[in-house]
Coordinates of C-alpha atoms and ligand atoms in Angstrom, one line a residue:
X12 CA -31.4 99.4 29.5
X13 CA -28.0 100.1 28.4
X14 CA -27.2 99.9 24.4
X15 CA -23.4 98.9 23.9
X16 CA -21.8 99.0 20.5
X17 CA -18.3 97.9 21.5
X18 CA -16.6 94.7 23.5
X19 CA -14.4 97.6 25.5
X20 CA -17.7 99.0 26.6
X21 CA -19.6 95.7 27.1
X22 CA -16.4 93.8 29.1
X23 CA -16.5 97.3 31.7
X24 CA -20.5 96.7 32.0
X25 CA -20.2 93.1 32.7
X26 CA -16.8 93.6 34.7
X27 CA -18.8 96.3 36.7
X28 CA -22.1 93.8 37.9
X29 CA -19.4 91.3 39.2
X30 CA -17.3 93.3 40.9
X31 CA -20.3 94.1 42.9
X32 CA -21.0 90.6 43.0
X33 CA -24.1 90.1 40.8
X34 CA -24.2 87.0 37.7
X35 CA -24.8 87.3 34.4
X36 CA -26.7 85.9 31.8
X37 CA -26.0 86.4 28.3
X38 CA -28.8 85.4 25.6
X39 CA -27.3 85.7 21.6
X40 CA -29.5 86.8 18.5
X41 CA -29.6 87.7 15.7
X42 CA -32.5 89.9 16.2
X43 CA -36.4 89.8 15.1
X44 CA -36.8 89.3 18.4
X45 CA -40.1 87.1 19.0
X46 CA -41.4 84.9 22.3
X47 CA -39.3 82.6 22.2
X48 CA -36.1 84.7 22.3
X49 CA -37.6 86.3 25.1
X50 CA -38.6 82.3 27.1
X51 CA -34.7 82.5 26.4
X52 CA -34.4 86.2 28.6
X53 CA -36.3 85.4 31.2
X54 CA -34.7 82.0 31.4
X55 CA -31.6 84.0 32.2
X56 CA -33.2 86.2 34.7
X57 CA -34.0 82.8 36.6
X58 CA -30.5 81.9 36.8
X59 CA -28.6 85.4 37.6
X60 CA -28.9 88.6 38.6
X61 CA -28.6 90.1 34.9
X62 CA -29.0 89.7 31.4
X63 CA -27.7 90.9 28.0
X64 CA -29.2 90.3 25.1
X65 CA -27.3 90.1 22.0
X66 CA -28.0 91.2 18.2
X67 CA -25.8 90.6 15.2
X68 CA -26.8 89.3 12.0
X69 CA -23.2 86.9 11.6
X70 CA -22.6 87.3 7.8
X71 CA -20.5 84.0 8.4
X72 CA -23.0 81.4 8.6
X73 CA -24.9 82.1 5.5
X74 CA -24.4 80.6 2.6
X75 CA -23.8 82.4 -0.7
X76 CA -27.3 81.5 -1.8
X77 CA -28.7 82.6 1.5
X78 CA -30.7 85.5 3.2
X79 CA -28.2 87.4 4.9
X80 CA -29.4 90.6 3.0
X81 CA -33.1 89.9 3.4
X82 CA -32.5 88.7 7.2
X83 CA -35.5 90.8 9.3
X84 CA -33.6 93.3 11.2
X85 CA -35.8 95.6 13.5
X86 CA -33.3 97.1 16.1
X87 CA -35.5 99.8 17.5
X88 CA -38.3 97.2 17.7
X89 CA -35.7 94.6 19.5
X90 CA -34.0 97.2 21.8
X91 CA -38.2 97.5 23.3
X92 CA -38.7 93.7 23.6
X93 CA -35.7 93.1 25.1
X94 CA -35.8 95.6 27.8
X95 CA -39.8 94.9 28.4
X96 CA -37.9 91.7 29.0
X97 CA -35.9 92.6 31.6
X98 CA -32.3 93.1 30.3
X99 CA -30.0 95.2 31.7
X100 CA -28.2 96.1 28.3
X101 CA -28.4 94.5 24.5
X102 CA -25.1 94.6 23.0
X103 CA -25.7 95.5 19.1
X104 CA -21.7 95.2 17.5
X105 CA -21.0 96.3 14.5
X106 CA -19.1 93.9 12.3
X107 CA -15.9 95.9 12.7
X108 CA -16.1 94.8 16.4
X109 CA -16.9 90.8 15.2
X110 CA -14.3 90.6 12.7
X111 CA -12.0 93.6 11.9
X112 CA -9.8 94.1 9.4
X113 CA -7.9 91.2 8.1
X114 CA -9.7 88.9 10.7
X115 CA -8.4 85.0 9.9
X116 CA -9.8 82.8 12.5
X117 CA -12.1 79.9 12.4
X118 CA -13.6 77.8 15.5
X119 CA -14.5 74.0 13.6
X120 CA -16.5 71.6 15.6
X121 CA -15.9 68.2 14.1
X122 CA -18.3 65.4 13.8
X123 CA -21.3 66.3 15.1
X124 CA -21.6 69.6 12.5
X125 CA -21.0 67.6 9.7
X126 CA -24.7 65.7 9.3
X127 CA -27.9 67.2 9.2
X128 CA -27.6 71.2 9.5
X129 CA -24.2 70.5 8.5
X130 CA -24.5 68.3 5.4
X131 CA -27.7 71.1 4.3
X132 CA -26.0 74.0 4.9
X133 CA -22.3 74.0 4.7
X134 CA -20.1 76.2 6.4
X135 CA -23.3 77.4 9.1
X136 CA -21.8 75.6 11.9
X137 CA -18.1 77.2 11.5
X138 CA -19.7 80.5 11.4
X139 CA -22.1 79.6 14.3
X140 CA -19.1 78.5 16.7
X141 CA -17.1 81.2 15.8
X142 CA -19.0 84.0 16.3
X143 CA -20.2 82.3 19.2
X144 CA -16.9 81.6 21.1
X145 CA -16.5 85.3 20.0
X146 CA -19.6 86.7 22.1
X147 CA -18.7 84.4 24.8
X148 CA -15.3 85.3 25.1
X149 CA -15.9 89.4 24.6
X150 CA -18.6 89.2 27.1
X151 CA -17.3 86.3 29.6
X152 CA -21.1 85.5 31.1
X153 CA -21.5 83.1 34.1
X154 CA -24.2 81.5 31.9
X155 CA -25.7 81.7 28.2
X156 CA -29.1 80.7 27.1
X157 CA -29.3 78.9 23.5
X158 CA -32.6 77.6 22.1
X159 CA -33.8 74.0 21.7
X160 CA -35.6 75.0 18.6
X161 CA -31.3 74.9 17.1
X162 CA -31.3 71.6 19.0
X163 CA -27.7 70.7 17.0
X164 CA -26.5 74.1 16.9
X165 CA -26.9 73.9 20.9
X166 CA -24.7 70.9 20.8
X167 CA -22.1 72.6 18.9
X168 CA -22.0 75.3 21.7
X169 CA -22.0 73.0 24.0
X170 CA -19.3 71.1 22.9
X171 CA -17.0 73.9 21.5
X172 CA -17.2 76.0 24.9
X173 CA -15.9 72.7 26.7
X174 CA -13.3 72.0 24.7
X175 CA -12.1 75.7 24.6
X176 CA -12.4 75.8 28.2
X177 CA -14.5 78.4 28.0
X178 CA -15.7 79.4 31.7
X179 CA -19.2 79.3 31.4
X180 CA -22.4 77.4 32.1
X181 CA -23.9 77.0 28.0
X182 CA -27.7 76.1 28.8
X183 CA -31.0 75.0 26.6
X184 CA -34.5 76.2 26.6
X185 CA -37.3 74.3 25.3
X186 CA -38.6 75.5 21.9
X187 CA -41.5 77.7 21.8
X188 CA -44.2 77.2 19.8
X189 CA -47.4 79.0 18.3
X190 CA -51.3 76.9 18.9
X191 CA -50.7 74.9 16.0
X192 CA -47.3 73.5 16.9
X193 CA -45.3 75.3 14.4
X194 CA -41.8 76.4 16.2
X195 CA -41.5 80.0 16.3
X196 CA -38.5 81.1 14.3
X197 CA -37.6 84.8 13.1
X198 CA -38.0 83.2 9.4
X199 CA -41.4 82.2 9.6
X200 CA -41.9 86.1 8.4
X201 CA -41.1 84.8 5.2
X202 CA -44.2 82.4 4.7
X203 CA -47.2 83.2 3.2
X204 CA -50.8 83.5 4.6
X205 CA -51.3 80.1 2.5
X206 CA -48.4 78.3 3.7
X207 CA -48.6 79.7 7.0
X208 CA -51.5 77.7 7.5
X209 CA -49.4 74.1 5.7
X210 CA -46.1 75.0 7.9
X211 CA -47.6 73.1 11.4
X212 CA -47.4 70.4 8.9
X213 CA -43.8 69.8 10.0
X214 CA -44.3 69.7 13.4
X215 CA -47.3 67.2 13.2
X216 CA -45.2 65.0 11.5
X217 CA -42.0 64.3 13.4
X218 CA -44.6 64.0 16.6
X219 CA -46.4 61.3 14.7
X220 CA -43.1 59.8 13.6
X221 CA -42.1 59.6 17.5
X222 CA -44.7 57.8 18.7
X223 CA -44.6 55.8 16.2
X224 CA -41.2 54.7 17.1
X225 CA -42.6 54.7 20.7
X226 CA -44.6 52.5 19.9
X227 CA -42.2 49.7 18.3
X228 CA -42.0 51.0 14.8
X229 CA -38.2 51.3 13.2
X230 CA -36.7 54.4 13.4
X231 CA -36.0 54.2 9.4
X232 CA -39.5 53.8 8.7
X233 CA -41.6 55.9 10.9
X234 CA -38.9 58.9 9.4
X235 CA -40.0 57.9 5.5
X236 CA -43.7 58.1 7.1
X237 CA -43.3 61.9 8.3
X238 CA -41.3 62.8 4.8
X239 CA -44.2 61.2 3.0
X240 CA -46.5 63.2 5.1
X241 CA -44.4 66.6 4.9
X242 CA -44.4 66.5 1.2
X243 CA -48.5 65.5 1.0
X244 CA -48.8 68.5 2.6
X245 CA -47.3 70.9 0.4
X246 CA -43.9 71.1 1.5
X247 CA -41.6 71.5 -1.9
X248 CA -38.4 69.7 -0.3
X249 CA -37.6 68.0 2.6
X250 CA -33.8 68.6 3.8
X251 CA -33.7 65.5 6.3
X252 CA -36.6 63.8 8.6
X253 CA -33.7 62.1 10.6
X254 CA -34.0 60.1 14.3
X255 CA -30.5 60.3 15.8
X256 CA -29.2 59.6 19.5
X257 CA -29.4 63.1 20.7
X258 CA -26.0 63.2 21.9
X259 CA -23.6 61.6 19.7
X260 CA -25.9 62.1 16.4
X261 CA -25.7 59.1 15.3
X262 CA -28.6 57.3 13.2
X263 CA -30.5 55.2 15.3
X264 CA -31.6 51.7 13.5
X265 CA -33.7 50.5 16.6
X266 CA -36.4 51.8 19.1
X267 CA -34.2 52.6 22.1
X268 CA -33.5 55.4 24.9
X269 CA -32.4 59.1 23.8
X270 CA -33.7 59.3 20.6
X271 CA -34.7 62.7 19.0
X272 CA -36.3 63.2 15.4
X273 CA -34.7 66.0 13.6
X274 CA -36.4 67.8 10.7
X275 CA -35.7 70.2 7.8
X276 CA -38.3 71.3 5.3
X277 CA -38.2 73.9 2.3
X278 CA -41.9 75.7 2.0
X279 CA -41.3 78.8 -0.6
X280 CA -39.2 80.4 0.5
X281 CA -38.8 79.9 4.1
X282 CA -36.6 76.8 5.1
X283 CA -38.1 75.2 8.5
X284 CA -36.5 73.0 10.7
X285 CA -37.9 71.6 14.1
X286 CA -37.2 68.9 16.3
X287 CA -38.3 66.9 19.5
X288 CA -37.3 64.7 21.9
X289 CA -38.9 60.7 21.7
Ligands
PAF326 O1 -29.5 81.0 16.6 C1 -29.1 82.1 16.3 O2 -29.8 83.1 16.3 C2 -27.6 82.3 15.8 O3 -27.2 81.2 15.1 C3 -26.7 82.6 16.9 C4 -26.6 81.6 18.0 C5 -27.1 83.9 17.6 C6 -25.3 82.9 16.4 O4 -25.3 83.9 15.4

Protein backbone atom coordinates (compact mmCIF):
# COMPACT_ATOMS: atom_id res chain seq x y z
CA UNK A 1 0.00 0.00 0.00
CA UNK A 2 1.26 3.19 -1.05
CA UNK A 3 1.51 6.19 1.70
CA UNK A 4 1.09 9.65 -0.19
CA UNK A 5 1.80 12.85 1.60
CA UNK A 6 1.12 15.32 -1.29
CA UNK A 7 -2.04 16.04 -3.88
CA UNK A 8 0.93 16.13 -6.76
CA UNK A 9 1.81 12.64 -5.70
CA UNK A 10 -1.76 11.42 -5.02
CA UNK A 11 -3.36 13.09 -8.52
CA UNK A 12 -0.22 10.90 -10.53
CA UNK A 13 -1.38 7.61 -8.44
CA UNK A 14 -4.93 8.08 -9.22
CA UNK A 15 -4.18 9.52 -12.81
CA UNK A 16 -1.99 6.32 -13.27
CA UNK A 17 -5.01 3.39 -12.29
CA UNK A 18 -7.17 5.19 -14.95
CA UNK A 19 -5.09 5.54 -17.60
CA UNK A 20 -4.90 1.85 -17.40
CA UNK A 21 -8.46 1.87 -17.15
CA UNK A 22 -9.20 0.80 -13.51
CA UNK A 23 -11.94 2.99 -10.99
CA UNK A 24 -11.40 4.37 -7.93
CA UNK A 25 -12.86 4.60 -4.71
CA UNK A 26 -11.94 7.10 -2.27
CA UNK A 27 -13.06 6.54 1.49
CA UNK A 28 -12.19 10.02 3.87
CA UNK A 29 -11.19 9.90 7.67
CA UNK A 30 -9.97 11.33 10.05
CA UNK A 31 -8.25 8.42 11.32
CA UNK A 32 -8.77 5.94 14.47
CA UNK A 33 -9.72 3.77 12.02
CA UNK A 34 -12.35 1.15 13.50
CA UNK A 35 -14.98 -1.47 11.57
CA UNK A 36 -16.97 0.66 10.46
CA UNK A 37 -14.46 2.78 8.49
CA UNK A 38 -13.40 -0.32 7.10
CA UNK A 39 -17.63 -1.53 6.01
CA UNK A 40 -16.84 1.96 4.32
CA UNK A 41 -13.35 0.29 2.39
CA UNK A 42 -14.62 -2.66 1.40
CA UNK A 43 -17.81 -0.91 0.30
CA UNK A 44 -15.47 0.74 -2.19
CA UNK A 45 -13.67 -2.32 -3.24
CA UNK A 46 -17.36 -3.52 -4.40
CA UNK A 47 -17.83 -0.70 -6.55
CA UNK A 48 -14.16 -0.23 -8.30
CA UNK A 49 -11.10 -1.58 -8.95
CA UNK A 50 -9.28 0.62 -6.08
CA UNK A 51 -9.38 2.37 -2.99
CA UNK A 52 -7.73 5.17 -1.03
CA UNK A 53 -8.26 5.75 2.23
CA UNK A 54 -7.95 9.12 3.60
CA UNK A 55 -6.62 10.60 7.02
CA UNK A 56 -6.60 14.14 8.17
CA UNK A 57 -7.76 15.47 11.35
CA UNK A 58 -9.58 18.96 9.55
CA UNK A 59 -8.73 21.59 12.24
CA UNK A 60 -11.76 23.40 10.53
CA UNK A 61 -14.63 21.74 11.82
CA UNK A 62 -13.98 21.93 15.48
CA UNK A 63 -15.11 24.30 17.53
CA UNK A 64 -12.95 26.34 19.81
CA UNK A 65 -14.25 24.38 22.79
CA UNK A 66 -13.62 21.10 20.90
CA UNK A 67 -11.22 18.05 20.78
CA UNK A 68 -9.16 18.82 17.92
CA UNK A 69 -5.94 18.45 20.19
CA UNK A 70 -7.23 15.35 22.07
CA UNK A 71 -8.63 13.83 18.62
CA UNK A 72 -7.22 9.83 18.63
CA UNK A 73 -4.64 9.83 16.10
CA UNK A 74 -2.92 6.39 15.53
CA UNK A 75 -1.26 6.61 11.86
CA UNK A 76 0.97 3.64 12.13
CA UNK A 77 -2.04 1.65 13.60
CA UNK A 78 -4.37 3.09 10.53
CA UNK A 79 -1.85 2.69 7.74
CA UNK A 80 -2.25 -1.54 8.99
CA UNK A 81 -6.05 -1.53 8.99
CA UNK A 82 -6.41 0.15 6.04
CA UNK A 83 -4.18 -1.87 3.93
CA UNK A 84 -5.48 -5.29 5.80
CA UNK A 85 -8.40 -3.66 4.10
CA UNK A 86 -7.52 -3.70 0.90
CA UNK A 87 -6.40 -0.13 -0.17
CA UNK A 88 -4.18 0.46 -2.63
CA UNK A 89 -2.68 3.72 -0.97
CA UNK A 90 -3.96 6.02 2.25
CA UNK A 91 -3.22 9.57 1.49
CA UNK A 92 -2.10 11.18 4.98
CA UNK A 93 -1.68 15.37 3.94
CA UNK A 94 -0.22 17.44 5.98
CA UNK A 95 -2.13 20.62 6.64
CA UNK A 96 0.18 22.62 4.41
CA UNK A 97 -1.26 20.53 1.56
CA UNK A 98 -5.13 21.18 2.96
CA UNK A 99 -4.80 24.79 3.45
CA UNK A 100 -1.43 26.60 2.83
CA UNK A 101 -0.41 29.71 3.55
CA UNK A 102 -2.85 32.45 3.38
CA UNK A 103 -5.65 29.93 2.31
CA UNK A 104 -9.28 32.08 2.17
CA UNK A 105 -11.87 29.80 0.87
CA UNK A 106 -15.01 28.50 2.34
CA UNK A 107 -17.57 25.83 0.73
CA UNK A 108 -21.22 26.86 2.77
CA UNK A 109 -24.05 24.48 2.30
CA UNK A 110 -27.24 26.46 3.10
CA UNK A 111 -30.29 25.09 4.72
CA UNK A 112 -29.97 21.79 5.44
CA UNK A 113 -26.46 22.48 7.74
CA UNK A 114 -28.12 25.00 9.66
CA UNK A 115 -30.50 22.59 12.17
CA UNK A 116 -29.39 19.82 14.11
CA UNK A 117 -25.43 19.26 13.76
CA UNK A 118 -25.55 22.62 12.50
CA UNK A 119 -27.48 24.57 15.21
CA UNK A 120 -25.14 22.26 17.98
CA UNK A 121 -22.04 22.69 16.49
CA UNK A 122 -21.48 25.79 14.51
CA UNK A 123 -19.24 26.25 11.85
CA UNK A 124 -18.76 21.90 11.54
CA UNK A 125 -20.56 21.79 8.37
CA UNK A 126 -18.42 24.72 6.55
CA UNK A 127 -15.37 22.92 7.63
CA UNK A 128 -16.81 19.44 6.62
CA UNK A 129 -17.75 20.64 2.91
CA UNK A 130 -14.72 22.27 2.52
CA UNK A 131 -12.25 20.06 3.30
CA UNK A 132 -14.34 17.70 1.64
CA UNK A 133 -14.81 19.31 -1.87
CA UNK A 134 -11.01 19.71 -1.16
CA UNK A 135 -10.18 15.74 -1.07
CA UNK A 136 -12.61 15.29 -3.79
CA UNK A 137 -11.27 17.63 -6.00
CA UNK A 138 -7.27 16.85 -5.24
CA UNK A 139 -8.01 13.22 -5.72
CA UNK A 140 -10.94 13.28 -8.47
CA UNK A 141 -12.41 9.54 -7.41
CA UNK A 142 -15.14 7.81 -9.68
CA UNK A 143 -16.88 7.24 -6.29
CA UNK A 144 -16.58 8.13 -2.45
CA UNK A 145 -17.92 6.33 0.45
CA UNK A 146 -19.39 8.51 3.42
CA UNK A 147 -20.94 6.93 6.51
CA UNK A 148 -24.68 6.78 7.50
CA UNK A 149 -23.63 7.00 11.11
CA UNK A 150 -23.02 11.30 9.79
CA UNK A 151 -26.47 10.68 8.18
CA UNK A 152 -26.60 14.92 7.72
CA UNK A 153 -23.09 15.30 7.13
CA UNK A 154 -23.75 12.76 4.09
CA UNK A 155 -26.43 15.02 2.89
CA UNK A 156 -24.21 17.93 2.95
CA UNK A 157 -21.77 16.00 0.58
CA UNK A 158 -24.26 15.01 -1.31
CA UNK A 159 -25.67 18.10 -1.96
CA UNK A 160 -22.40 20.28 -2.19
CA UNK A 161 -20.68 17.78 -4.79
CA UNK A 162 -23.98 18.32 -7.02
CA UNK A 163 -24.09 21.69 -6.94
CA UNK A 164 -20.23 22.07 -7.51
CA UNK A 165 -20.55 19.69 -10.31
CA UNK A 166 -18.22 17.78 -8.91
CA UNK A 167 -17.74 14.46 -11.17
CA UNK A 168 -18.31 11.90 -8.86
CA UNK A 169 -20.64 9.23 -7.59
CA UNK A 170 -20.95 10.46 -3.40
CA UNK A 171 -22.37 7.10 -1.78
CA UNK A 172 -23.75 5.94 1.91
CA UNK A 173 -23.00 2.95 3.99
CA UNK A 174 -25.15 1.87 6.66
CA UNK A 175 -23.89 2.53 10.22
CA UNK A 176 -22.06 -0.02 11.97
CA UNK A 177 -22.78 -0.95 15.23
CA UNK A 178 -21.30 -2.90 18.34
CA UNK A 179 -23.90 -6.09 20.07
CA UNK A 180 -25.56 -3.56 22.07
CA UNK A 181 -26.53 -1.19 19.33
CA UNK A 182 -24.25 1.58 20.17
CA UNK A 183 -22.85 3.14 16.69
CA UNK A 184 -19.28 2.71 16.44
CA UNK A 185 -17.63 6.12 16.32
CA UNK A 186 -13.73 6.96 16.82
CA UNK A 187 -15.03 9.03 20.00
CA UNK A 188 -16.53 6.42 21.84
CA UNK A 189 -12.68 5.98 23.12
CA UNK A 190 -13.53 8.71 25.21
CA UNK A 191 -16.25 6.95 27.41
CA UNK A 192 -15.72 5.31 30.46
CA UNK A 193 -16.03 1.55 31.42
CA UNK A 194 -19.31 2.94 33.37
CA UNK A 195 -20.76 4.88 30.72
CA UNK A 196 -19.69 2.58 28.14
CA UNK A 197 -22.16 0.32 29.41
CA UNK A 198 -25.25 3.61 29.64
CA UNK A 199 -24.13 4.86 25.93
CA UNK A 200 -26.49 1.91 23.99
CA UNK A 201 -28.91 3.93 25.84
CA UNK A 202 -29.11 6.24 22.84
CA UNK A 203 -29.55 3.88 20.35
CA UNK A 204 -32.43 2.03 22.31
CA UNK A 205 -34.19 5.06 22.44
CA UNK A 206 -34.56 6.69 18.99
CA UNK A 207 -35.54 2.69 17.91
CA UNK A 208 -38.26 2.92 20.51
CA UNK A 209 -39.24 6.41 19.42
CA UNK A 210 -39.58 4.90 15.69
CA UNK A 211 -41.81 2.45 16.28
CA UNK A 212 -43.59 4.38 18.18
CA UNK A 213 -44.33 6.69 15.44
CA UNK A 214 -44.83 3.53 13.32
CA UNK A 215 -47.17 2.73 15.19
CA UNK A 216 -49.49 5.99 15.00
CA UNK A 217 -47.83 7.99 17.80
CA UNK A 218 -46.85 11.93 16.79
CA UNK A 219 -43.65 12.49 15.80
CA UNK A 220 -43.40 15.41 18.65
CA UNK A 221 -44.18 13.13 21.26
CA UNK A 222 -42.61 9.76 20.69
CA UNK A 223 -39.15 12.36 20.39
CA UNK A 224 -39.86 13.90 24.14
CA UNK A 225 -40.38 9.99 25.02
CA UNK A 226 -36.70 9.00 23.84
CA UNK A 227 -35.23 12.47 25.55
CA UNK A 228 -36.98 11.43 28.65
CA UNK A 229 -35.50 8.02 28.35
CA UNK A 230 -31.85 9.35 27.30
CA UNK A 231 -31.60 11.42 30.28
CA UNK A 232 -33.19 8.48 32.82
CA UNK A 233 -30.38 6.74 31.73
CA UNK A 234 -27.67 8.91 32.64
CA UNK A 235 -27.07 10.92 29.74
CA UNK A 236 -26.03 14.60 31.17
CA UNK A 237 -27.55 16.60 27.99
CA UNK A 238 -29.38 15.84 25.19
CA UNK A 239 -28.36 18.05 21.93
CA UNK A 240 -31.58 17.15 19.85
CA UNK A 241 -33.90 13.76 19.67
CA UNK A 242 -35.37 15.24 16.30
CA UNK A 243 -37.72 13.19 13.50
CA UNK A 244 -37.19 15.07 10.29
CA UNK A 245 -37.99 14.07 6.49
CA UNK A 246 -34.69 12.61 5.71
CA UNK A 247 -34.23 14.62 2.65
CA UNK A 248 -35.30 18.09 3.11
CA UNK A 249 -34.86 18.11 7.11
CA UNK A 250 -37.70 19.44 7.80
CA UNK A 251 -39.62 18.56 11.23
CA UNK A 252 -42.16 16.17 10.62
CA UNK A 253 -45.61 16.96 12.74
CA UNK A 254 -47.37 13.66 11.39
CA UNK A 255 -46.63 9.83 10.98
CA UNK A 256 -45.88 9.74 7.25
CA UNK A 257 -43.29 8.24 4.64
CA UNK A 258 -39.37 9.11 4.85
CA UNK A 259 -39.07 9.93 8.21
CA UNK A 260 -35.65 9.47 10.15
CA UNK A 261 -35.04 10.16 13.99
CA UNK A 262 -31.95 12.07 14.53
CA UNK A 263 -30.09 12.07 17.89
CA UNK A 264 -27.39 13.95 19.84
CA UNK A 265 -26.47 13.17 23.43
CA UNK A 266 -23.57 14.53 25.79
CA UNK A 267 -22.29 11.43 28.19
CA UNK A 268 -18.95 12.98 30.03
CA UNK A 269 -17.14 13.73 27.93
CA UNK A 270 -17.95 11.98 24.74
CA UNK A 271 -20.76 13.74 22.64
CA UNK A 272 -22.86 10.79 20.79
CA UNK A 273 -25.03 11.17 17.94
CA UNK A 274 -26.92 8.32 16.07
CA UNK A 275 -29.67 8.03 13.79
CA UNK A 276 -32.04 5.61 11.90
CA UNK A 277 -34.30 5.38 9.29
CA UNK A 278 -38.46 4.90 10.40
O1 LIG B 1 -16.70 11.99 9.12
C1 LIG B 1 -15.50 12.32 9.16
O2 LIG B 1 -14.62 11.56 9.59
C2 LIG B 1 -15.10 13.71 8.72
O3 LIG B 1 -16.10 14.64 9.01
C3 LIG B 1 -14.71 13.79 7.23
C4 LIG B 1 -15.87 13.45 6.32
C5 LIG B 1 -13.56 12.84 6.95
C6 LIG B 1 -14.24 15.21 6.88
O4 LIG B 1 -13.16 15.61 7.67
Amino acid sequence: MDIIRTKADLRNRVNSWRSAGETVALTPTMGAIHEGHLSLVRLGLERADRCVGTIFVNPRQFGPNEDFATYPRDEDGDFAKFETAGCSAVYAPGPEEIYAPGYKTEVIVHDISEVMEGASRPGFFTGVATVVSKLLIQAMPDIAIFGEKDYQQLAVIKTMARDLDLPMEILGAPTVREADGLALSSRNAYLSTDERQIAPALHAAIVAAAAAVQSGIAPAVAAEQARKAVLAAGFQQVDYIDIRDQDSFETATDPGENLRIFAAAKLGSCRLIDNIGI
